């Protein structure tokens, strides 16, 4: 009985510990374990109060602010301002000693706030950096926007690469791979189109990258302040649901990474094949960080959340994105995503706890659920204010509605994801996922009938760039609107000469002004 770990023996073991309870004790202990597992991120974040109260960054925020929240509940005092100061604490070290950074920003289409996002990168006050914008389609309206901003900021070391790579299943990797390969600095900041930057964020990420054991510094995804109820839902999702797990797991030294904005050391990543190796996955950020983490490098969380600055958010867009992410996790981390993730949701944990307490002690389920959800919601509210770094742009009542909306949408997202777990739609493309995360692009014929074809990705070696002699440099006569595989698309870049990208998206030539 003591050496066999079957369920029946576990019940018998509980009978020995608590005579007369048997299966009821087994069920109760199992429910307690599940409850503790779900609360572990909150416990760890709270525990970090003592351990990191003197440290800078996001954990400094957690420690001081959670301590202030408890103090507020017990004595009516709040230590919020001190926590915010620790969270956004700046270094007085001169910027001249910071290394160069190559910012890679892939673009596709134009959002009403895209110009603001790009401008925030062009206005960075940093001594040594370059910005490489990437557009896959030469007729993309983002091309015109970027070129207009080049004229507005002529002294910024910036260039635009058009055409992408052409051999990657992952559309984002396909877009930014030539820019990554052409980066002239070892620190490469991958900043997606929806991210708004500032100098403090950049300096913090660079400083954390100076440790030779650190290969990647990333930001907790968050949302900028926008009008509308959807902004509250997005903030609750990223600041609470994702925030509590990401902060706790990173604090414990475990891998929890979302690749919306991060700095990676190119010399380290290239030892393991660079991004060309991970283009066969839609979740290239996860597999990239996993490779680095398993080889002994640190993945560090920045002190500043990533500011997603996107207009026209909607419930349908939110659900589509979350379904896509969950389907990726279902194929990469099947057991975790299918079974454990649902068990750490507030309502599910509360139901199990309430059922157990009613069964054993006769406590009404409604009482347990009310206390459980109220405490959980209150902790989430404190956590959201900590991540926000100041007052929220909506009321506490709006937070309650947004919190419940996100909680209920979780069940809709889960059902939609598990109904078709192997199919993911991203943009205009549809992909087939295999267990382990491998991805195949589904090409559907334009005509009626016919079968769907699958195209697998191809790993690439780094792209070689050829520098032309000064005499070979001539300005482009015009920008082609339609091309054949032998024609080329020219774009002019202030201070950087011209980038010539072939229309077949497989060859790239850098022509330098120097």
Short mmCIF file of C-alpha atoms in Angstrom, two decimals:
data_model
loop_
_atom_site.label_atom_id
_atom_site.label_comp_id
_atom_site.label_asym_id
_atom_site.label_seq_id
_atom_site.Cartn_x
_atom_site.Cartn_y
_atom_site.Cartn_z
CA UNK A 1 0.00 0.00 0.00
CA UNK A 2 2.88 2.37 0.73
CA UNK A 3 4.82 1.61 -2.43
CA UNK A 4 2.06 1.44 -5.05
CA UNK A 5 0.98 4.81 -6.45
CA UNK A 6 -2.26 3.71 -8.09
CA UNK A 7 -5.35 5.78 -7.42
CA UNK A 8 -6.93 3.06 -5.29
CA UNK A 9 -3.87 2.85 -3.05
CA UNK A 10 -3.81 6.63 -2.73
CA UNK A 11 -7.38 6.48 -1.46
CA UNK A 12 -6.40 3.76 1.00
CA UNK A 13 -3.45 5.89 2.11
CA UNK A 14 -5.85 8.76 2.82
CA UNK A 15 -8.02 6.34 4.81
CA UNK A 16 -5.03 5.57 7.04
CA UNK A 17 -4.28 9.26 7.57
CA UNK A 18 -7.91 10.27 8.15
CA UNK A 19 -9.95 7.21 9.28
CA UNK A 20 -13.47 7.11 7.94
CA UNK A 21 -12.89 9.57 5.07
CA UNK A 22 -11.30 7.37 2.40
CA UNK A 23 -12.14 8.69 -1.07
CA UNK A 24 -13.42 11.97 0.33
CA UNK A 25 -9.99 12.72 1.81
CA UNK A 26 -8.31 11.83 -1.46
CA UNK A 27 -10.65 14.18 -3.36
CA UNK A 28 -10.12 16.96 -0.83
CA UNK A 29 -6.32 16.71 -0.92
CA UNK A 30 -6.36 16.64 -4.72
CA UNK A 31 -8.50 19.79 -4.81
CA UNK A 32 -6.15 21.51 -2.35
CA UNK A 33 -3.16 20.65 -4.54
CA UNK A 34 -4.90 22.04 -7.62
CA UNK A 35 -5.85 25.20 -5.73
CA UNK A 36 -2.29 25.74 -4.54
CA UNK A 37 -1.02 25.15 -8.06
CA UNK A 38 -3.31 27.82 -9.42
CA UNK A 39 -2.40 30.30 -6.71
CA UNK A 40 1.32 29.61 -6.95
CA UNK A 41 2.05 32.53 -9.32
CA UNK A 42 0.33 34.93 -6.92
CA UNK A 43 2.15 33.39 -3.95
CA UNK A 44 5.53 33.63 -5.68
CA UNK A 45 4.98 37.25 -6.69
CA UNK A 46 3.97 38.07 -3.12
CA UNK A 47 6.91 36.12 -1.71
CA UNK A 48 9.26 38.21 -3.84
CA UNK A 49 8.42 41.18 -1.58
CA UNK A 50 11.10 40.22 0.92
CA UNK A 51 13.58 38.83 -1.57
CA UNK A 52 13.68 41.72 -4.04
CA UNK A 53 12.48 44.75 -2.13
CA UNK A 54 15.77 46.49 -2.83
CA UNK A 55 16.07 45.50 -6.48
CA UNK A 56 15.18 47.54 -9.52
CA UNK A 57 12.75 46.59 -12.24
CA UNK A 58 9.49 44.76 -12.55
CA UNK A 59 10.04 42.60 -9.48
CA UNK A 60 10.83 45.70 -7.46
CA UNK A 61 7.43 46.93 -8.56
CA UNK A 62 5.76 43.68 -7.51
CA UNK A 63 7.38 43.63 -4.08
CA UNK A 64 6.70 47.19 -3.07
CA UNK A 65 3.25 47.38 -4.60
CA UNK A 66 1.94 44.08 -3.22
CA UNK A 67 3.29 45.08 0.18
CA UNK A 68 1.46 48.37 -0.25
CA UNK A 69 -1.73 46.56 -1.26
CA UNK A 70 -1.70 44.37 1.87
CA UNK A 71 -0.98 47.41 4.00
CA UNK A 72 -3.90 49.19 2.36
CA UNK A 73 -6.26 46.32 3.22
CA UNK A 74 -5.14 46.13 6.85
CA UNK A 75 -4.38 49.70 7.87
CA UNK A 76 -5.69 51.91 5.08
CA UNK A 77 -2.23 52.93 3.90
CA UNK A 78 -0.81 52.43 0.44
CA UNK A 79 2.79 52.32 -0.73
CA UNK A 80 1.99 52.73 -4.42
CA UNK A 81 4.20 55.68 -5.20
CA UNK A 82 7.30 54.04 -3.76
CA UNK A 83 6.63 50.94 -5.86
CA UNK A 84 6.23 52.96 -9.02
CA UNK A 85 9.53 54.73 -8.38
CA UNK A 86 11.27 51.38 -8.01
CA UNK A 87 9.59 50.01 -11.11
CA UNK A 88 10.66 52.87 -13.34
CA UNK A 89 13.97 53.61 -11.64
CA UNK A 90 16.54 55.00 -14.05
CA UNK A 91 20.30 54.55 -14.06
CA UNK A 92 22.62 57.55 -13.91
CA UNK A 93 25.33 55.85 -15.95
CA UNK A 94 26.25 57.94 -19.03
CA UNK A 95 24.65 56.72 -22.25
CA UNK A 96 27.97 56.97 -24.12
CA UNK A 97 29.05 53.66 -22.61
CA UNK A 98 26.13 51.70 -24.02
CA UNK A 99 26.73 49.36 -26.99
CA UNK A 100 25.19 49.76 -30.42
CA UNK A 101 21.77 48.29 -31.13
CA UNK A 102 20.14 47.23 -34.40
CA UNK A 103 16.37 47.68 -34.23
CA UNK A 104 14.50 45.37 -36.59
CA UNK A 105 10.87 46.34 -37.13
CA UNK A 106 8.76 44.18 -39.49
CA UNK A 107 5.72 45.91 -40.98
CA UNK A 108 2.64 44.77 -42.86
CA UNK A 109 -0.16 47.17 -43.65
CA UNK A 110 -0.91 50.51 -42.02
CA UNK A 111 -2.67 50.93 -38.70
CA UNK A 112 -3.94 54.37 -37.59
CA UNK A 113 -1.29 54.32 -34.84
CA UNK A 114 1.56 52.84 -36.91
CA UNK A 115 3.05 56.26 -37.65
CA UNK A 116 3.15 56.99 -33.92
CA UNK A 117 4.87 53.67 -33.24
CA UNK A 118 7.51 54.20 -35.93
CA UNK A 119 8.11 57.79 -34.84
CA UNK A 120 8.74 56.63 -31.27
CA UNK A 121 11.65 54.53 -32.58
CA UNK A 122 13.04 57.29 -34.79
CA UNK A 123 13.04 59.69 -31.82
CA UNK A 124 15.00 57.43 -29.46
CA UNK A 125 17.76 59.31 -27.63
CA UNK A 126 20.46 56.68 -27.74
CA UNK A 127 24.08 57.22 -28.81
CA UNK A 128 24.51 54.39 -31.29
CA UNK A 129 21.69 52.55 -33.03
CA UNK A 130 20.23 51.72 -36.42
CA UNK A 131 16.67 50.95 -37.46
CA UNK A 132 15.87 48.42 -40.17
CA UNK A 133 12.27 48.39 -41.35
CA UNK A 134 11.03 45.33 -43.23
CA UNK A 135 8.16 45.11 -45.71
CA UNK A 136 7.44 41.97 -47.70
CA UNK A 137 5.14 43.41 -50.38
CA UNK A 138 6.54 46.32 -52.46
CA UNK A 139 3.02 47.70 -52.82
CA UNK A 140 2.36 47.69 -49.09
CA UNK A 141 1.16 51.15 -47.93
CA UNK A 142 3.68 50.93 -45.09
CA UNK A 143 6.43 51.62 -47.66
CA UNK A 144 5.12 55.10 -48.39
CA UNK A 145 4.67 55.82 -44.68
CA UNK A 146 8.21 54.76 -43.81
CA UNK A 147 9.74 56.79 -46.65
CA UNK A 148 7.82 59.89 -45.58
CA UNK A 149 9.18 59.50 -42.06
CA UNK A 150 12.70 59.05 -43.45
CA UNK A 151 12.39 62.50 -44.99
CA UNK A 152 11.18 63.88 -41.67
CA UNK A 153 14.11 62.33 -39.75
CA UNK A 154 17.05 62.55 -42.18
CA UNK A 155 19.75 62.14 -39.51
CA UNK A 156 18.55 58.79 -38.18
CA UNK A 157 20.50 55.74 -39.31
CA UNK A 158 17.53 53.92 -40.82
CA UNK A 159 16.78 51.81 -43.86
CA UNK A 160 13.99 49.78 -45.37
CA UNK A 161 14.28 46.28 -46.81
CA UNK A 162 11.56 45.12 -49.18
CA UNK A 163 10.88 41.59 -50.33
CA UNK A 164 11.51 39.34 -47.36
CA UNK A 165 13.23 36.00 -47.66
CA UNK A 166 10.74 33.78 -49.46
CA UNK A 167 11.62 30.45 -47.86
CA UNK A 168 10.10 30.73 -44.40
CA UNK A 169 6.69 29.39 -43.45
CA UNK A 170 6.49 31.89 -40.60
CA UNK A 171 5.46 35.16 -42.31
CA UNK A 172 7.10 37.39 -39.72
CA UNK A 173 10.43 35.56 -39.88
CA UNK A 174 10.16 35.59 -43.67
CA UNK A 175 9.77 39.36 -43.49
CA UNK A 176 12.49 40.29 -41.01
CA UNK A 177 15.14 37.63 -41.71
CA UNK A 178 17.08 39.73 -44.28
CA UNK A 179 17.09 42.65 -41.84
CA UNK A 180 18.32 40.45 -39.01
CA UNK A 181 21.11 39.04 -41.18
CA UNK A 182 22.19 42.54 -42.26
CA UNK A 183 22.22 44.01 -38.73
CA UNK A 184 25.58 45.63 -38.03
CA UNK A 185 25.37 45.45 -34.22
CA UNK A 186 25.46 42.39 -32.00
CA UNK A 187 22.42 43.45 -29.99
CA UNK A 188 19.30 43.10 -32.15
CA UNK A 189 16.02 44.48 -30.90
CA UNK A 190 13.03 42.72 -32.51
CA UNK A 191 10.17 45.17 -32.17
CA UNK A 192 6.89 44.24 -33.86
CA UNK A 193 4.79 46.83 -35.65
CA UNK A 194 2.36 47.24 -32.75
CA UNK A 195 5.07 48.22 -30.25
CA UNK A 196 5.67 51.81 -29.14
CA UNK A 197 9.15 52.49 -27.79
CA UNK A 198 10.94 55.02 -25.62
CA UNK A 199 14.52 55.61 -24.54
CA UNK A 200 14.07 54.31 -20.99
CA UNK A 201 12.87 50.94 -22.30
CA UNK A 202 15.81 50.65 -24.67
CA UNK A 203 18.39 51.58 -22.04
CA UNK A 204 16.94 49.13 -19.51
CA UNK A 205 16.98 46.25 -21.98
CA UNK A 206 20.51 47.04 -23.12
CA UNK A 207 21.84 47.24 -19.58
CA UNK A 208 20.34 43.85 -18.75
CA UNK A 209 21.98 42.45 -21.91
CA UNK A 210 25.47 43.39 -20.70
CA UNK A 211 25.68 40.26 -18.55
CA UNK A 212 27.50 37.67 -20.73
CA UNK A 213 25.19 34.97 -19.35
CA UNK A 214 22.13 36.80 -20.73
CA UNK A 215 21.21 35.97 -24.32
CA UNK A 216 17.78 37.57 -24.46
CA UNK A 217 15.94 40.36 -22.66
CA UNK A 218 12.19 40.59 -23.24
CA UNK A 219 9.25 42.70 -22.16
CA UNK A 220 5.99 41.69 -20.55
CA UNK A 221 3.31 42.36 -23.20
CA UNK A 222 0.95 45.11 -22.15
CA UNK A 223 -1.32 47.71 -23.77
CA UNK A 224 -1.05 51.47 -24.10
CA UNK A 225 -3.85 53.69 -22.87
CA UNK A 226 -6.64 53.91 -25.43
CA UNK A 227 -10.31 54.75 -25.28
CA UNK A 228 -12.95 52.06 -25.20
CA UNK A 229 -13.93 48.99 -23.22
CA UNK A 230 -11.74 46.72 -25.36
CA UNK A 231 -8.66 48.52 -24.06
CA UNK A 232 -9.67 47.54 -20.53
CA UNK A 233 -10.10 43.90 -21.60
CA UNK A 234 -6.68 43.86 -23.28
CA UNK A 235 -5.04 45.40 -20.23
CA UNK A 236 -6.68 42.88 -17.92
CA UNK A 237 -5.62 40.02 -20.19
CA UNK A 238 -1.96 41.00 -20.47
CA UNK A 239 -1.53 42.69 -17.10
CA UNK A 240 -3.39 40.11 -14.98
CA UNK A 241 -3.87 36.73 -16.65
CA UNK A 242 -0.54 36.71 -18.49
CA UNK A 243 1.22 39.06 -16.09
CA UNK A 244 0.88 36.97 -12.96
CA UNK A 245 2.31 33.86 -14.62
CA UNK A 246 5.04 35.63 -16.59
CA UNK A 247 6.33 37.61 -13.62
CA UNK A 248 6.27 34.64 -11.25
CA UNK A 249 7.86 32.15 -13.66
CA UNK A 250 10.60 34.57 -14.71
CA UNK A 251 11.30 35.33 -11.08
CA UNK A 252 11.74 31.61 -10.40
CA UNK A 253 14.16 31.33 -13.32
CA UNK A 254 11.72 29.40 -15.52
CA UNK A 255 11.08 30.05 -19.19
CA UNK A 256 8.02 32.19 -19.91
CA UNK A 257 8.54 34.39 -22.96
CA UNK A 258 6.38 36.26 -25.46
CA UNK A 259 8.22 37.69 -28.45
CA UNK A 260 6.52 41.02 -29.08
CA UNK A 261 9.55 43.06 -28.09
CA UNK A 262 12.94 41.69 -27.09
CA UNK A 263 16.68 42.17 -27.50
CA UNK A 264 18.71 39.13 -28.49
CA UNK A 265 22.48 38.84 -28.78
CA UNK A 266 23.07 37.93 -32.41
CA UNK A 267 26.45 36.29 -31.84
CA UNK A 268 24.87 33.82 -29.42
CA UNK A 269 21.73 33.07 -31.43
CA UNK A 270 23.73 32.50 -34.61
CA UNK A 271 25.59 29.66 -32.89
CA UNK A 272 22.31 27.76 -32.97
CA UNK A 273 21.30 28.63 -36.53
CA UNK A 274 19.86 32.10 -36.08
CA UNK A 275 16.27 32.85 -36.97
CA UNK A 276 16.61 30.93 -40.24
CA UNK A 277 16.49 27.75 -38.18
CA UNK A 278 13.23 28.70 -36.46
CA UNK A 279 11.29 29.92 -39.50
CA UNK A 280 9.56 26.55 -39.78
CA UNK A 281 7.63 27.32 -36.59
CA UNK A 282 4.85 29.86 -36.20
CA UNK A 283 5.96 30.27 -32.59
CA UNK A 284 9.53 31.10 -33.50
CA UNK A 285 9.89 33.23 -30.37
CA UNK A 286 9.18 30.27 -28.08
CA UNK A 287 11.54 27.86 -29.84
CA UNK A 288 14.26 30.49 -30.10
CA UNK A 289 14.12 31.26 -26.37
CA UNK A 290 13.81 27.56 -25.53
CA UNK A 291 17.00 26.77 -27.45
CA UNK A 292 18.93 29.51 -25.67
CA UNK A 293 17.50 28.61 -22.27
CA UNK A 294 18.32 24.91 -22.62
CA UNK A 295 21.90 25.78 -23.53
CA UNK A 296 22.44 27.56 -20.24
CA UNK A 297 21.75 31.19 -21.15
CA UNK A 298 19.52 33.48 -19.14
CA UNK A 299 16.24 34.87 -20.44
CA UNK A 300 15.65 38.10 -18.51
CA UNK A 301 12.49 40.16 -18.09
CA UNK A 302 12.75 43.91 -18.63
CA UNK A 303 11.65 46.42 -16.01
CA UNK A 304 9.27 48.00 -18.52
CA UNK A 305 6.19 46.37 -20.06
CA UNK A 306 5.91 46.38 -23.86
CA UNK A 307 3.41 49.03 -24.95
CA UNK A 308 1.18 47.57 -27.64
CA UNK A 309 -0.20 50.62 -29.40
CA UNK A 310 -2.94 49.43 -31.74
CA UNK A 311 -6.18 51.05 -32.87
CA UNK A 312 -9.52 49.49 -33.76
CA UNK A 313 -9.42 46.66 -31.23
CA UNK A 314 -12.50 44.44 -31.13
CA UNK A 315 -13.82 41.33 -29.43
CA UNK A 316 -13.53 39.29 -32.64
CA UNK A 317 -9.89 40.29 -33.18
CA UNK A 318 -9.12 39.50 -29.55
CA UNK A 319 -10.74 36.06 -29.73
CA UNK A 320 -9.03 35.24 -33.04
CA UNK A 321 -5.60 36.12 -31.65
CA UNK A 322 -6.10 34.19 -28.41
CA UNK A 323 -7.44 31.14 -30.28
CA UNK A 324 -4.36 31.19 -32.51
CA UNK A 325 -2.03 31.38 -29.53
CA UNK A 326 -3.84 28.59 -27.69
CA UNK A 327 -3.74 26.32 -30.74
CA UNK A 328 0.00 26.88 -30.94
CA UNK A 329 0.37 25.93 -27.29
CA UNK A 330 -1.87 22.89 -27.76
CA UNK A 331 0.60 21.57 -30.33
CA UNK A 332 3.78 22.66 -28.54
CA UNK A 333 2.81 21.96 -24.92
CA UNK A 334 -0.20 19.71 -25.28
CA UNK A 335 -0.66 18.51 -21.71
CA UNK A 336 0.00 21.92 -20.19
CA UNK A 337 -2.32 23.80 -22.55
CA UNK A 338 -5.11 21.22 -22.63
CA UNK A 339 -5.30 20.26 -18.95
CA UNK A 340 -3.27 22.48 -16.65
CA UNK A 341 -4.02 25.91 -18.12
CA UNK A 342 -7.80 25.53 -17.61
CA UNK A 343 -7.19 24.45 -14.02
CA UNK A 344 -5.47 27.71 -13.07
CA UNK A 345 -8.40 29.89 -14.12
CA UNK A 346 -10.12 31.61 -11.23
CA UNK A 347 -13.64 30.22 -11.70
CA UNK A 348 -12.46 26.65 -12.22
CA UNK A 349 -10.29 26.70 -9.12
CA UNK A 350 -13.04 28.34 -7.11
CA UNK A 351 -15.55 25.72 -8.18
CA UNK A 352 -13.30 22.82 -7.14
CA UNK A 353 -12.55 24.45 -3.81
CA UNK A 354 -16.20 25.28 -3.15
CA UNK A 355 -17.26 21.74 -4.02
CA UNK A 356 -14.67 20.27 -1.66
CA UNK A 357 -15.53 22.56 1.27
CA UNK A 358 -19.24 21.89 0.87
CA UNK A 359 -18.65 18.13 0.71
CA UNK A 360 -16.47 18.00 3.82
CA UNK A 361 -17.55 20.90 6.00
CA UNK A 362 -20.97 21.89 4.68
CA UNK A 363 -19.85 25.40 3.73
CA UNK A 364 -22.20 26.80 1.08
CA UNK A 365 -20.61 26.87 -2.35
CA UNK A 366 -21.84 30.39 -3.02
CA UNK A 367 -19.96 31.65 0.05
CA UNK A 368 -16.70 30.00 -0.97
CA UNK A 369 -17.02 31.19 -4.56
CA UNK A 370 -17.79 34.75 -3.48
CA UNK A 371 -14.77 34.94 -1.17
CA UNK A 372 -12.47 33.20 -3.64
CA UNK A 373 -13.41 35.36 -6.65
CA UNK A 374 -13.40 38.59 -4.63
CA UNK A 375 -9.89 38.01 -3.30
CA UNK A 376 -8.62 36.88 -6.69
CA UNK A 377 -10.13 39.91 -8.40
CA UNK A 378 -8.69 42.26 -5.79
CA UNK A 379 -5.20 40.81 -6.21
CA UNK A 380 -5.55 41.12 -9.98
CA UNK A 381 -6.55 44.76 -9.61
CA UNK A 382 -3.45 45.49 -7.52
CA UNK A 383 -1.28 43.61 -10.01
CA UNK A 384 -2.75 45.57 -12.92
CA UNK A 385 -2.02 48.88 -11.22
CA UNK A 386 1.55 47.74 -10.58
CA UNK A 387 2.11 46.85 -14.23
CA UNK A 388 0.42 50.09 -15.32
CA UNK A 389 2.86 52.08 -13.21
CA UNK A 390 0.20 54.60 -12.23
CA UNK A 391 -3.55 55.19 -12.26
CA UNK A 392 -5.58 53.09 -14.66
CA UNK A 393 -7.41 54.92 -17.48
CA UNK A 394 -10.71 53.37 -16.40
CA UNK A 395 -12.69 53.01 -13.19
CA UNK A 396 -12.75 50.08 -10.81
CA UNK A 397 -16.26 49.27 -12.03
CA UNK A 398 -14.97 49.09 -15.61
CA UNK A 399 -12.19 46.82 -14.36
CA UNK A 400 -14.76 44.44 -12.84
CA UNK A 401 -16.71 44.24 -16.10
CA UNK A 402 -13.50 43.79 -18.12
CA UNK A 403 -12.25 41.12 -15.70
CA UNK A 404 -15.45 39.10 -15.98
CA UNK A 405 -15.55 39.53 -19.76
CA UNK A 406 -12.03 38.15 -20.13
CA UNK A 407 -12.80 35.33 -17.72
CA UNK A 408 -15.90 34.26 -19.65
CA UNK A 409 -14.22 34.66 -23.04
CA UNK A 410 -11.60 32.17 -21.87
CA UNK A 411 -14.17 29.37 -22.23
CA UNK A 412 -15.19 30.53 -25.70
CA UNK A 413 -11.54 30.64 -26.75
CA UNK A 414 -10.82 27.18 -25.33
CA UNK A 415 -13.77 25.56 -27.12
CA UNK A 416 -12.93 27.20 -30.45
CA UNK A 417 -9.27 26.18 -30.10
CA UNK A 418 -9.86 22.51 -29.28
CA UNK A 419 -12.45 22.04 -32.03
CA UNK A 420 -9.81 22.58 -34.72
CA UNK A 421 -6.48 22.38 -32.88
CA UNK A 422 -4.30 21.72 -35.94
CA UNK A 423 -5.42 24.67 -38.11
CA UNK A 424 -4.29 28.25 -37.59
CA UNK A 425 -5.25 31.27 -39.66
CA UNK A 426 -2.81 34.19 -39.54
CA UNK A 427 -3.50 37.10 -41.85
CA UNK A 428 -4.48 35.80 -45.28
CA UNK A 429 -2.73 32.45 -44.81
CA UNK A 430 -3.86 29.21 -43.21
CA UNK A 431 -1.40 26.83 -41.57
CA UNK A 432 -1.42 23.21 -40.47
CA UNK A 433 0.24 22.46 -37.14
CA UNK A 434 1.84 19.19 -36.09
CA UNK A 435 2.60 18.05 -32.56
CA UNK A 436 5.85 19.66 -31.57
CA UNK A 437 5.02 22.95 -33.29
CA UNK A 438 6.14 22.17 -36.85
CA UNK A 439 4.11 24.17 -39.34
CA UNK A 440 3.03 23.71 -42.93
CA UNK A 441 1.54 26.46 -45.08
CA UNK A 442 -1.72 25.48 -46.75
CA UNK A 443 -2.05 26.81 -50.32
CA UNK A 444 -5.67 26.79 -51.48
CA UNK A 445 -6.19 26.96 -55.27
CA UNK A 446 -7.88 30.14 -56.48
CA UNK A 447 -10.19 28.21 -58.76
CA UNK A 448 -13.00 25.95 -57.69
CA UNK A 449 -12.27 22.34 -56.92
CA UNK A 450 -8.89 20.79 -56.44
CA UNK A 451 -7.21 19.68 -53.29
CA UNK A 452 -5.34 21.70 -50.74
CA UNK A 453 -1.56 21.54 -51.02
CA UNK A 454 0.94 21.84 -48.21
CA UNK A 455 4.30 23.51 -48.47
CA UNK A 456 6.91 22.94 -45.81
CA UNK A 457 9.48 25.50 -44.75
CA UNK A 458 13.11 25.41 -45.78
CA UNK A 459 15.98 26.19 -43.41
CA UNK A 460 18.37 28.84 -44.67
CA UNK A 461 21.98 29.71 -44.09
CA UNK A 462 22.73 33.40 -43.41
CA UNK A 463 22.25 35.70 -46.41
CA UNK A 464 25.37 37.25 -47.89
CA UNK A 465 25.38 40.95 -48.62
CA UNK A 466 27.59 42.38 -51.38
CA UNK A 467 28.95 45.89 -51.23
CA UNK A 468 29.22 47.67 -54.56
CA UNK A 469 31.98 50.04 -55.61
CA UNK A 470 31.13 53.77 -55.38
CA UNK A 471 31.11 54.06 -59.17
CA UNK A 472 28.34 51.47 -59.36
CA UNK A 473 25.97 53.49 -57.21
CA UNK A 474 23.27 55.18 -59.25
CA UNK A 475 19.96 56.56 -58.05
CA UNK A 476 16.89 54.55 -58.97
CA UNK A 477 14.92 55.99 -61.87
CA UNK A 478 11.53 54.91 -60.59
CA UNK A 479 9.83 52.53 -58.27
CA UNK A 480 8.35 49.57 -60.06
CA UNK A 481 4.72 48.83 -59.30
CA UNK A 482 4.77 45.39 -60.90
CA UNK A 483 7.77 43.20 -61.41
CA UNK A 484 8.92 39.93 -62.88
CA UNK A 485 11.30 37.59 -61.06
CA UNK A 486 14.24 39.21 -62.86
CA UNK A 487 13.35 42.82 -62.05
CA UNK A 488 14.40 44.65 -58.90
CA UNK A 489 12.77 47.01 -56.49
CA UNK A 490 14.83 50.00 -55.38
CA UNK A 491 14.42 52.10 -52.28
CA UNK A 492 16.55 54.99 -51.08
CA UNK A 493 17.70 55.21 -47.48
CA UNK A 494 19.18 58.32 -45.96
CA UNK A 495 22.83 57.73 -44.98
CA UNK A 496 22.66 54.09 -46.03
CA UNK A 497 22.54 54.20 -49.81
CA UNK A 498 20.16 51.80 -51.47
CA UNK A 499 18.76 48.39 -50.76
CA UNK A 500 18.00 46.35 -53.82
CA UNK A 501 15.64 43.46 -53.19
CA UNK A 502 14.79 41.10 -56.01
CA UNK A 503 11.14 40.44 -56.65
CA UNK A 504 11.56 36.70 -56.23
CA UNK A 505 12.51 37.47 -52.59
CA UNK A 506 15.58 35.29 -52.55
CA UNK A 507 18.46 37.67 -53.25
CA UNK A 508 19.40 40.88 -51.54
CA UNK A 509 22.16 43.38 -52.29
CA UNK A 510 23.26 46.22 -50.04
CA UNK A 511 24.79 49.20 -51.82
CA UNK A 512 26.70 51.48 -49.47
CA UNK A 513 27.26 55.25 -49.72
CA UNK A 514 30.70 54.92 -48.17
#
